[in-house]
Coordinates of C-alpha atoms in Angstrom, one line a residue:
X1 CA -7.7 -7.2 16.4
X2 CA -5.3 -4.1 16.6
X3 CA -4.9 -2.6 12.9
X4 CA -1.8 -3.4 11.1
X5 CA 0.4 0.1 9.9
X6 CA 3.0 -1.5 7.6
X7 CA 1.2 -4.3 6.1
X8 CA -1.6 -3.9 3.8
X9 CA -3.9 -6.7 2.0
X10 CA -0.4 -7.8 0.0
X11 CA 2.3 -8.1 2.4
X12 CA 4.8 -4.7 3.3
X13 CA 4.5 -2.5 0.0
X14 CA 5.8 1.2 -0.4
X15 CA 8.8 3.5 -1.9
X16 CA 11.7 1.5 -2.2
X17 CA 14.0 3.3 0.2
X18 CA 11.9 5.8 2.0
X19 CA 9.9 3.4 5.6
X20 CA 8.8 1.7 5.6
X21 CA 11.2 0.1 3.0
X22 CA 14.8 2.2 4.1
X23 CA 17.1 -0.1 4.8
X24 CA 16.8 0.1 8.9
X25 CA 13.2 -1.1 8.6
X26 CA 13.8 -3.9 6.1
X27 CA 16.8 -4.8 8.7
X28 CA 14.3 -5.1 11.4
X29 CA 11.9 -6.8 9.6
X30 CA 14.4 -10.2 8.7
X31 CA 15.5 -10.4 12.1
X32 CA 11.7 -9.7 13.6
X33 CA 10.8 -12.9 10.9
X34 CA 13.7 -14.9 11.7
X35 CA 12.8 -14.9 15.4
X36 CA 8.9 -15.5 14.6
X37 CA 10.1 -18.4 13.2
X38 CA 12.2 -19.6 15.1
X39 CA 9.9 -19.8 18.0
X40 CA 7.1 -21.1 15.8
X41 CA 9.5 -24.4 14.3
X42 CA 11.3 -24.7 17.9
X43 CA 14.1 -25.3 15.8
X44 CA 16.6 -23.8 12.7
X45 CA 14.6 -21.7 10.3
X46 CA 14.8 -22.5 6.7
X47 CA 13.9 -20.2 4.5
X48 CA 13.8 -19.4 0.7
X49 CA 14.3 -15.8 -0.8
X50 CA 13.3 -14.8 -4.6
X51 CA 12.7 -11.6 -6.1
X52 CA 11.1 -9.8 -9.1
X53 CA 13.2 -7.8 -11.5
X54 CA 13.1 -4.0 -10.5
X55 CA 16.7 -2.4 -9.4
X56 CA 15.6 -2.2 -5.9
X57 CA 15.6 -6.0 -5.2
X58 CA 18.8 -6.9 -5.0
X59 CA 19.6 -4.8 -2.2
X60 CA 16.2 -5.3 -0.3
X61 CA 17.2 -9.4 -0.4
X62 CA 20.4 -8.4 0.4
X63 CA 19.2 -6.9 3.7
X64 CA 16.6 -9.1 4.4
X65 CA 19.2 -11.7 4.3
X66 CA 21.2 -10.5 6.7
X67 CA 18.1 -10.1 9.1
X68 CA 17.0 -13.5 8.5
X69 CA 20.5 -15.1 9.2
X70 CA 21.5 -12.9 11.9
X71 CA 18.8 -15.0 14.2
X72 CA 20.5 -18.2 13.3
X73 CA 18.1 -18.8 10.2
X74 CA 19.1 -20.6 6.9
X75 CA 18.4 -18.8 4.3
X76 CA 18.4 -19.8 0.4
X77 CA 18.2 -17.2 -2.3
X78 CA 16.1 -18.7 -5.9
X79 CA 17.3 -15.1 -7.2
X80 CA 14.5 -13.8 -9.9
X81 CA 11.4 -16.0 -9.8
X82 CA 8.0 -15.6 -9.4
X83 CA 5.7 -14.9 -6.4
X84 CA 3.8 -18.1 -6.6
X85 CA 7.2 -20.0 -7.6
X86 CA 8.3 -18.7 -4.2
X87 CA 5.1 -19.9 -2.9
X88 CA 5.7 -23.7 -4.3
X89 CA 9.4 -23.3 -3.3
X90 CA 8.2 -23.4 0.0
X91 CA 5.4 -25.9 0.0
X92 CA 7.5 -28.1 -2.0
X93 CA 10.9 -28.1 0.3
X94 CA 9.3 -27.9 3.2
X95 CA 10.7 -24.6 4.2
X96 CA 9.3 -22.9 7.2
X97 CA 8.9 -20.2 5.3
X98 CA 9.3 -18.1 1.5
X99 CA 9.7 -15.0 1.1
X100 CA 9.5 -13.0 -2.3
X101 CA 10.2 -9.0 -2.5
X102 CA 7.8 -7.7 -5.6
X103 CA 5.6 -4.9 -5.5
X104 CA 3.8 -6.7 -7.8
X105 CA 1.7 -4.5 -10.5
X106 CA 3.1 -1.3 -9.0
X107 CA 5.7 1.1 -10.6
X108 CA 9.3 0.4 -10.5
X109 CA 9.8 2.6 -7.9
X110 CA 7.9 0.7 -5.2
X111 CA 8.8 -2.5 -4.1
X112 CA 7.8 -4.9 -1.0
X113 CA 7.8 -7.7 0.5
X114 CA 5.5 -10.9 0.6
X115 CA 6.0 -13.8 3.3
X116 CA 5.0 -17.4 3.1
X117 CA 4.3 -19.8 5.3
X118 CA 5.5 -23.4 4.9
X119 CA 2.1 -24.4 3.5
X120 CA 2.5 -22.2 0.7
X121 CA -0.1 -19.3 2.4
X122 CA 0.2 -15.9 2.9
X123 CA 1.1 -15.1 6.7
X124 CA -1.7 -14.2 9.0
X125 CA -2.8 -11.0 9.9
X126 CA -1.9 -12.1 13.4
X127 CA 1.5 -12.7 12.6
X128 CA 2.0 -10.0 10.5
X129 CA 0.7 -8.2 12.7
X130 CA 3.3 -9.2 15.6
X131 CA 6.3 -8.7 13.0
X132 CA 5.0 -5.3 13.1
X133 CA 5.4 -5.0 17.2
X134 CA 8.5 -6.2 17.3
X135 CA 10.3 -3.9 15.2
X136 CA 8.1 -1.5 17.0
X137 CA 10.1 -2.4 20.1
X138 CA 13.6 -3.2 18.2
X139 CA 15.7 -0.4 19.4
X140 CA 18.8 -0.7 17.4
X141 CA 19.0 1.6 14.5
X142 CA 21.7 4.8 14.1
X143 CA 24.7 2.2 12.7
X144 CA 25.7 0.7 9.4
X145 CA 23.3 -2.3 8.1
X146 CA 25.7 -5.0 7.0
X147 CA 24.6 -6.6 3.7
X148 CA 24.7 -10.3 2.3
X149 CA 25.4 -10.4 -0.9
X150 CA 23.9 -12.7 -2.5
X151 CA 24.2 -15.3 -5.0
X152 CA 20.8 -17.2 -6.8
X153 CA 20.5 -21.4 -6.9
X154 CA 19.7 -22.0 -10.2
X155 CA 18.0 -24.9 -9.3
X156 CA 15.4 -24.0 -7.8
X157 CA 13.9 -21.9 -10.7
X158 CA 14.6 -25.3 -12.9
X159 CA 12.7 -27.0 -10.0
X160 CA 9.4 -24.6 -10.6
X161 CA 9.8 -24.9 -14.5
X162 CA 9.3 -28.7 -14.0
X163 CA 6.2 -28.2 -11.9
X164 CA 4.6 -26.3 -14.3
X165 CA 5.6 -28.5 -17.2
X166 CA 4.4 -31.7 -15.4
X167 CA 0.5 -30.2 -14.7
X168 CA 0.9 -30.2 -18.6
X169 CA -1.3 -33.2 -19.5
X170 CA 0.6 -35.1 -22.4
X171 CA -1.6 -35.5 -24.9
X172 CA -3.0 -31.8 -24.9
X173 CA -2.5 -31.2 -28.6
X174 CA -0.8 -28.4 -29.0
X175 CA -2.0 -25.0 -30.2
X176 CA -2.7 -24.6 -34.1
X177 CA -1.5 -20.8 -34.1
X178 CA 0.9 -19.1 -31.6
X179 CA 0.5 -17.9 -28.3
X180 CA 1.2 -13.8 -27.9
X181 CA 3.0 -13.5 -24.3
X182 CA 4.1 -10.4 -22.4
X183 CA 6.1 -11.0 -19.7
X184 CA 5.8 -7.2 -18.2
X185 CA 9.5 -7.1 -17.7
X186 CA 9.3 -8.7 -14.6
X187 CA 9.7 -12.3 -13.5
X188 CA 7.4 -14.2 -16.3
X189 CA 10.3 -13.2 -18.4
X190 CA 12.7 -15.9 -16.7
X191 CA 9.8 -18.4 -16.5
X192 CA 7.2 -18.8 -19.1
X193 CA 10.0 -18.4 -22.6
X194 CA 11.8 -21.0 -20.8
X195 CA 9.0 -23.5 -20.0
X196 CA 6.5 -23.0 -23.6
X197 CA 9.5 -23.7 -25.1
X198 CA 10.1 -26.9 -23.1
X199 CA 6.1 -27.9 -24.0
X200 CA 6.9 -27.6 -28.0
X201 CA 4.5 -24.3 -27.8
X202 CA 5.2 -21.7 -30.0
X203 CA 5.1 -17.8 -28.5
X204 CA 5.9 -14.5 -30.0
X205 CA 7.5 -13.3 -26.4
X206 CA 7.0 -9.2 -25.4
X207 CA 8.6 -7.6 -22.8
X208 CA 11.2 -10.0 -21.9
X209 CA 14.1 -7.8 -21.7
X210 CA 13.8 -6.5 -18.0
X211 CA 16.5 -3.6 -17.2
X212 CA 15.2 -2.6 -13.3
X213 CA 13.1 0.3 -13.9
X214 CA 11.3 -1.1 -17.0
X215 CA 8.5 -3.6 -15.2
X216 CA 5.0 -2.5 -16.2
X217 CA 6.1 0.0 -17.7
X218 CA 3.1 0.7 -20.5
X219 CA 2.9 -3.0 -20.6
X220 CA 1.7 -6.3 -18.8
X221 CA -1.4 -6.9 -17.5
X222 CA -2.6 -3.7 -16.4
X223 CA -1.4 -2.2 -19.7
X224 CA -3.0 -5.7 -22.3
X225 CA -4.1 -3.3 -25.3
X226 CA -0.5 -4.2 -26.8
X227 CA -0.3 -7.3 -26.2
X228 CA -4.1 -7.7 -27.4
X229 CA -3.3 -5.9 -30.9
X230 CA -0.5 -8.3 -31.4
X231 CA -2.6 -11.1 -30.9
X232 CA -5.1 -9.6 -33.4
X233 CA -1.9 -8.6 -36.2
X234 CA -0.4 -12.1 -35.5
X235 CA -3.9 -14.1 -35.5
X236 CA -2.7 -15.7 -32.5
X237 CA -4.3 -19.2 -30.6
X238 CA -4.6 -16.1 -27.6
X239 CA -2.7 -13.6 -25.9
X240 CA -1.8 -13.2 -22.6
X241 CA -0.1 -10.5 -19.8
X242 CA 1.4 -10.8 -16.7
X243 CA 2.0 -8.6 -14.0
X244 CA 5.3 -7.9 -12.6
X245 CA 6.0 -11.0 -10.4
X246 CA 3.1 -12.7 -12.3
X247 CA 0.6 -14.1 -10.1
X248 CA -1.7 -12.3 -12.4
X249 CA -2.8 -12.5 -16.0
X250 CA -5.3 -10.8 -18.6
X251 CA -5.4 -12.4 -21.9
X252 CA -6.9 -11.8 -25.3
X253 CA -8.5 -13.5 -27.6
X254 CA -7.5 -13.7 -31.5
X255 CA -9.4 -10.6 -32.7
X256 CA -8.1 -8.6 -30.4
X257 CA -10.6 -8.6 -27.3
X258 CA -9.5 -8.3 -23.7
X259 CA -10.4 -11.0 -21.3
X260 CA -10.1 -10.4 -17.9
X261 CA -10.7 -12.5 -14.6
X262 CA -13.9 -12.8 -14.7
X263 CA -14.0 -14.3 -18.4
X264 CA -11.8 -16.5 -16.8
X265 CA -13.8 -18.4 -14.3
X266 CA -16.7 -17.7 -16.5
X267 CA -15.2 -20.5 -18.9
X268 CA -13.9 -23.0 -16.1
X269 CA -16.4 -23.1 -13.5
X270 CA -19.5 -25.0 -15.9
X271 CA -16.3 -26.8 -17.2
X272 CA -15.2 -28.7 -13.5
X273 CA -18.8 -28.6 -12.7
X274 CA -18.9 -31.0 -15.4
X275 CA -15.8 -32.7 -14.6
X276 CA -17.0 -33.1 -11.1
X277 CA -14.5 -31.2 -9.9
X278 CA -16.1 -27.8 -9.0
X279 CA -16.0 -28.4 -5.1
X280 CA -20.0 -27.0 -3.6
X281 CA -21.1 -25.9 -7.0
X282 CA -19.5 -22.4 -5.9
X283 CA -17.0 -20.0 -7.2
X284 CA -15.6 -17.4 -4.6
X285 CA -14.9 -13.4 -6.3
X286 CA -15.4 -10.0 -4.7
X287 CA -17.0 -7.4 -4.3
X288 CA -15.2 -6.1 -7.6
X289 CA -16.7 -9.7 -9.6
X290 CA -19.3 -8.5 -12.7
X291 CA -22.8 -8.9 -12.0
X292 CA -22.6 -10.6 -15.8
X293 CA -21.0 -13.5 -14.1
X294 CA -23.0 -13.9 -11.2
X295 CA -25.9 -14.1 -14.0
X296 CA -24.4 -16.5 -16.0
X297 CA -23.0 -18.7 -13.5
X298 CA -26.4 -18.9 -11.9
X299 CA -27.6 -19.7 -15.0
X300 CA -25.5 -23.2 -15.0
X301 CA -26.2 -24.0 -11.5
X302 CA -23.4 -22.5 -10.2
X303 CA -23.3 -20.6 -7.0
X304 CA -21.3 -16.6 -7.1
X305 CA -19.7 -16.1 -3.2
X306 CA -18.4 -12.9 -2.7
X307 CA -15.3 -11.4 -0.3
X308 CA -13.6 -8.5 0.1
X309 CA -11.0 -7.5 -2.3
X310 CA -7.9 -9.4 -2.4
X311 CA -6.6 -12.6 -3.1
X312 CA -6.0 -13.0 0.5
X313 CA -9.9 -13.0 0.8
X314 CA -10.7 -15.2 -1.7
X315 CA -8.2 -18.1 -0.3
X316 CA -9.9 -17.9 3.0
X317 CA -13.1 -18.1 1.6
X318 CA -12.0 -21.1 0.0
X319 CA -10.3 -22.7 2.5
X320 CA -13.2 -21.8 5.1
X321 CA -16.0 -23.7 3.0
X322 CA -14.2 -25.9 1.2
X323 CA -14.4 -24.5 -2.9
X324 CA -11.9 -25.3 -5.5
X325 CA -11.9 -22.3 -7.7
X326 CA -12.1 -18.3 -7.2
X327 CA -10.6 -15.4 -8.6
X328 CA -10.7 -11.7 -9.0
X329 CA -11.3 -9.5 -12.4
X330 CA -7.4 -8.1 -12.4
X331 CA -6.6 -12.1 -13.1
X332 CA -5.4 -13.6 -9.6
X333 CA -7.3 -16.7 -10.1
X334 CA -6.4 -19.5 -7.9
X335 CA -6.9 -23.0 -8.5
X336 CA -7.0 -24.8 -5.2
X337 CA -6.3 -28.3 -6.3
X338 CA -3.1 -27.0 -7.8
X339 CA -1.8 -24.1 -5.8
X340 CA -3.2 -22.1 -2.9
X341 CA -2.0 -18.3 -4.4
X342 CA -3.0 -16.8 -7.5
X343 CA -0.3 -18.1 -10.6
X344 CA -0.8 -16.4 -13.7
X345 CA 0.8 -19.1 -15.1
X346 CA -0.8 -21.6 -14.2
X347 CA -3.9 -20.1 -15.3
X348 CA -2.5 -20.0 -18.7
X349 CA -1.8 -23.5 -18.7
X350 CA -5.3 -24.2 -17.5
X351 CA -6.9 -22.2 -19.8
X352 CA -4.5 -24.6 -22.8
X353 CA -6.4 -27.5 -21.3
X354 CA -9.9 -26.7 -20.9
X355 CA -9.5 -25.1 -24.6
X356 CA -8.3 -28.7 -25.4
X357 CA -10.6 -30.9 -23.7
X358 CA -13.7 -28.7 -24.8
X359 CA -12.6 -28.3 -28.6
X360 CA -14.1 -24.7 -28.9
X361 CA -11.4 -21.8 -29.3
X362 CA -10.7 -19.3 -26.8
X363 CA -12.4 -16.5 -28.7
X364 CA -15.8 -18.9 -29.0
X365 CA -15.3 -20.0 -24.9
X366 CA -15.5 -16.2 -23.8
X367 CA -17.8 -14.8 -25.7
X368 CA -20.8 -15.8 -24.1
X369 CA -20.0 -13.8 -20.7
X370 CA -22.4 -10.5 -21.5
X371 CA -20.9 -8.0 -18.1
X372 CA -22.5 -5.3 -17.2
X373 CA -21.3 -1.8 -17.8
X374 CA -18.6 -0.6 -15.1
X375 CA -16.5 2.2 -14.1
X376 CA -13.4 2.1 -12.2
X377 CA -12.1 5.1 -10.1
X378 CA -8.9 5.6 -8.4
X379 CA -8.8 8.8 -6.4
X380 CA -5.2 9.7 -5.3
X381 CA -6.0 10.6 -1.6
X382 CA -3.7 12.5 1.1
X383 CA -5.2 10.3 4.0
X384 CA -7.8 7.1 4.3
X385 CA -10.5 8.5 7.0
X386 CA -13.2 6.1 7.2
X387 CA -15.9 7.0 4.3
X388 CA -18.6 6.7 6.5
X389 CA -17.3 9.3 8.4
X390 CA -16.6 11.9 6.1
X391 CA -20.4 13.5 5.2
X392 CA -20.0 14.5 2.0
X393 CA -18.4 11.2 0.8
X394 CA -21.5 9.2 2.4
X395 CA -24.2 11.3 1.6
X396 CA -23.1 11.3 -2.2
X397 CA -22.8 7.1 -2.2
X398 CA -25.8 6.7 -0.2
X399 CA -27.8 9.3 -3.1
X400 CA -26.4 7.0 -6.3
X401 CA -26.9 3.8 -4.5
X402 CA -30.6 4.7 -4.0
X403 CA -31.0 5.9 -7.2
X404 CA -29.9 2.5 -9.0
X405 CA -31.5 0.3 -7.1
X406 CA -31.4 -3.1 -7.7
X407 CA -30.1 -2.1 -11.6
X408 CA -26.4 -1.9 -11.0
X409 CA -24.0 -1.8 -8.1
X410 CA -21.3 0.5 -6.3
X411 CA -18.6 -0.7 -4.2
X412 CA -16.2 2.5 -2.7
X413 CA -12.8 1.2 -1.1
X414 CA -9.2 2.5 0.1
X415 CA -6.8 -0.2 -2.0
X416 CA -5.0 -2.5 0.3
X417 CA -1.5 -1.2 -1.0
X418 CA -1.4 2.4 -2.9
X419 CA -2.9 5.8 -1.1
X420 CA -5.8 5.5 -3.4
X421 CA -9.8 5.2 -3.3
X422 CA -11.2 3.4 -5.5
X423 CA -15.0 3.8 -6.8
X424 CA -16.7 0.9 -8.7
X425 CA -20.0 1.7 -10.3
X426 CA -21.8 -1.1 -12.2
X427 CA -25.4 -1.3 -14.3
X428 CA -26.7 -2.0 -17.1
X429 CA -27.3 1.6 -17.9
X430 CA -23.8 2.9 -18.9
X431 CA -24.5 6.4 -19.0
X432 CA -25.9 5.7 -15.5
X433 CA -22.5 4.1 -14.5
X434 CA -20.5 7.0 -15.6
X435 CA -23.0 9.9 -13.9
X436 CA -22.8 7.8 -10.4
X437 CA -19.1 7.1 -10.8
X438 CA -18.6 10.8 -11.6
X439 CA -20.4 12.3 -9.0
X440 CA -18.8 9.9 -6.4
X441 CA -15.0 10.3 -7.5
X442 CA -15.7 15.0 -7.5
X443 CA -17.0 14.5 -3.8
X444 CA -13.6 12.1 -2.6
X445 CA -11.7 14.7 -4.3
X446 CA -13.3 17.7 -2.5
X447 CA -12.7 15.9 0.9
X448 CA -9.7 14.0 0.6
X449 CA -8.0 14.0 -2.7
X450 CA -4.1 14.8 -2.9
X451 CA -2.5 17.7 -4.8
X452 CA -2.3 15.4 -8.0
X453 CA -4.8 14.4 -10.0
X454 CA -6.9 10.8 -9.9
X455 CA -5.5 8.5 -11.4
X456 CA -7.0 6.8 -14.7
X457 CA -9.5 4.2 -14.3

């Protein structure tokens, strides 16, 4: 299949403005869409439009909705929502399809745009990939792009709310102690205060007060040491960050430890396996997954299959062979019986139930996961040449993966979204983690690294 140039593992992500999100492009792309669907239904497309809170929103919706409805399409606009709210939106009115413009865990200053299909998944790289020819070939640009301007259903937001309240079963007892929440100033903060408070729970809310350029900023769940030494201070049942449009979360437990993905499934795979409900005795991760967890699933029965990178990767995988529950470290963790994209919500309310049903506290249903010493890299790089190709780059991985042998791992990748590499080193030997990882991030710099520095791990 013929490589995609605008869309990356997540949908169409960059610098809000500059292409290939300048308003011509974003233009194209609605009325590219609203054609793709209007062949694929053979009728009027309906479609439903959210957002996430950063300043450039507004007017990428705006746009987009003029696109969309310049083809004939319906379009509704939910306003600020979530990514998977968009995502049930869709599956749950039927629309042919949902679209949501978040950049997700990125800076303010990027933004991008996510399409669903009427099923609730992610479009295919096929079809994105022929959104991308057709405004290839769409030849009108040089004149003033008319905006919509657009005003949110409040209903529909009321409508997700409900959803998540109802998978709530109703007699979970509550938590003794409160929750710690940070809502990354992005679109948690118009979901989860709203619906813990309609479940009786109490929460000590953080970063609820989005003003457009404030998402992730030093908080959510890339940033959880915050939110993790509130939950510590405030003795809290747990704590728990979300990412910018929140299909993501990291939590913490009372003293103060962070939990990421992996913890995650570590605690509710043996628990459906012995519900019954743990579909092949498998959980899907990725390459990225802790060999920790591989080790301690295995040692419950329970197989570890592993994808590529991306929550994208981990659906098919599921939907391919049939599992009910995967995830990834960063905290997409998807729950197949109850939604087909990563909800960090939902995974909160999941992790309230199995804490309920199993009687141990978060902090006690964690801390058996022992992972191995890892290292995360991202190397800011000024162009993504295949690593194989560049000698250097290969020789140097090919060196530290022979060295470790079978006592750690090391997984190099370009990220799906950002013009980063990122180097993963893993073993049980930490100072061995940090030599590899080391070694391996100096020669990407040397070959292909930008004029700024790498970025933190």
């Amino acid at each position: 299949m013929q490589t995609r140039k605008l869309f990356g593992t997540d949908g169409m992500r960059g610098e809000a403005g500059r292409y290939p999100l300048d308003p011509e492009t974003i233009f194209k792309f609605g009325k590219a869409l609203g054609r793709q669907l209007q062949e694929s239904s053979g009728g009027r497309p309906q479609v439903v439009l959210g957002e996430d809170t950063r300043e450039s929103s507004r007017w990428i919706s705006n746009i987009l909705a003029t696109g969309i409805r310049s083809t004939g399409a319906e379009l509704f606009y939910a306003g600020v929502i979530t990514t998977p709210g968009v995502a049930f939106l869709t599956r749950h009115h039927e629309f042919t399809a949902g679209i949501m413009v978040s950049a997700s865990h990125n800076p303010y200053s990027d933004n991008g745009i996510k399409v669903f299909s009427n099923s609730g998944l992610k479009l295919s790289e096929a079809q994105e990939l022929e959104i991308e020819r057709a405004i290839e070939r769409d030849q009108s640009s040089g004149r003033q792009i008319p905006k919509e301007e657009l005003s949110a259903e409040p209903e529909f937001l009321q409508e997700y709310v409900a959803y998540l309240r109802d998978l709530v079963p109703g007699d979970l007892p509550l938590p003794a102690a409160p929750l710690v929440v940070d809502c990354a100033n992005g679109s948690a903060s118009r979901v989860a205060p709203l619906l813990l408070k309609d479940l009786g729970i109490e929460a000590r809310i953080l970063n609820s007060e989005p003003d457009g350029r404030n998402i992730n900023l030093h908080c959510g769940s890339l940033h959880p040491d915050s939110m993790a030494r509130q939950a510590r201070a405030a003795k809290a049942y747990l704590g728990v960050a979300f990412d910018g449009d929140a299909d993501r979360a990291i939590f913490a437990t009372r003293d103060g430890r962070v939990a990421d993905g992996d913890h995650i499934l570590y605690i509710a795979a043996p628990h459906y396996q012995n519900q019954r409900r743990l579909k092949g005795h498998t959980v899907v991760g990725t390459l990225m997954t802790n060999l920790g967890l591989e080790h301690a699933l295995e040692r419950c029965g329970i197989a570890l299959k592993r994808t590529a990178v991306g929550d994208r990767y981990v659906l098919e995988e599921m939907l391919r062979s049939g599992y009910s529950l995967g995830g990834e470290p960063s905290g997409h963790i998807i729950f197949a019986d109850l939604s087909l994209v990563g909800d960090g919500i939902i995974t909160l309310l999941q992790v309230l139930q199995i804490i309920g049903e199993t009687g141990a506290s978060f902090t006690e249903s964690v801390s058996g996961l022992k992972q191995y010493p890892q290292v995360i890299r991202n190397v800011r790089v000024r162009e993504k040449l295949p690593l194989e190709s560049i000698s250097e780059v290969a020789r140097t991985i090919e060196t530290c993966t022979n060295e470790l042998g079978d006592a750690g791992r090391i997984v190099v990748r370009y990220s799906g979204t950002e013009p980063l590499a990122r180097v993963m080193v893993e073993a049980e030997d930490a100072v061995a983690v940090e030599h590899h990882a080391t070694l391996i991030t100096k020669a990407i710099e040397s070959a292909i690294g930008a004029a700024k520095q790498p970025l933190g791990a």
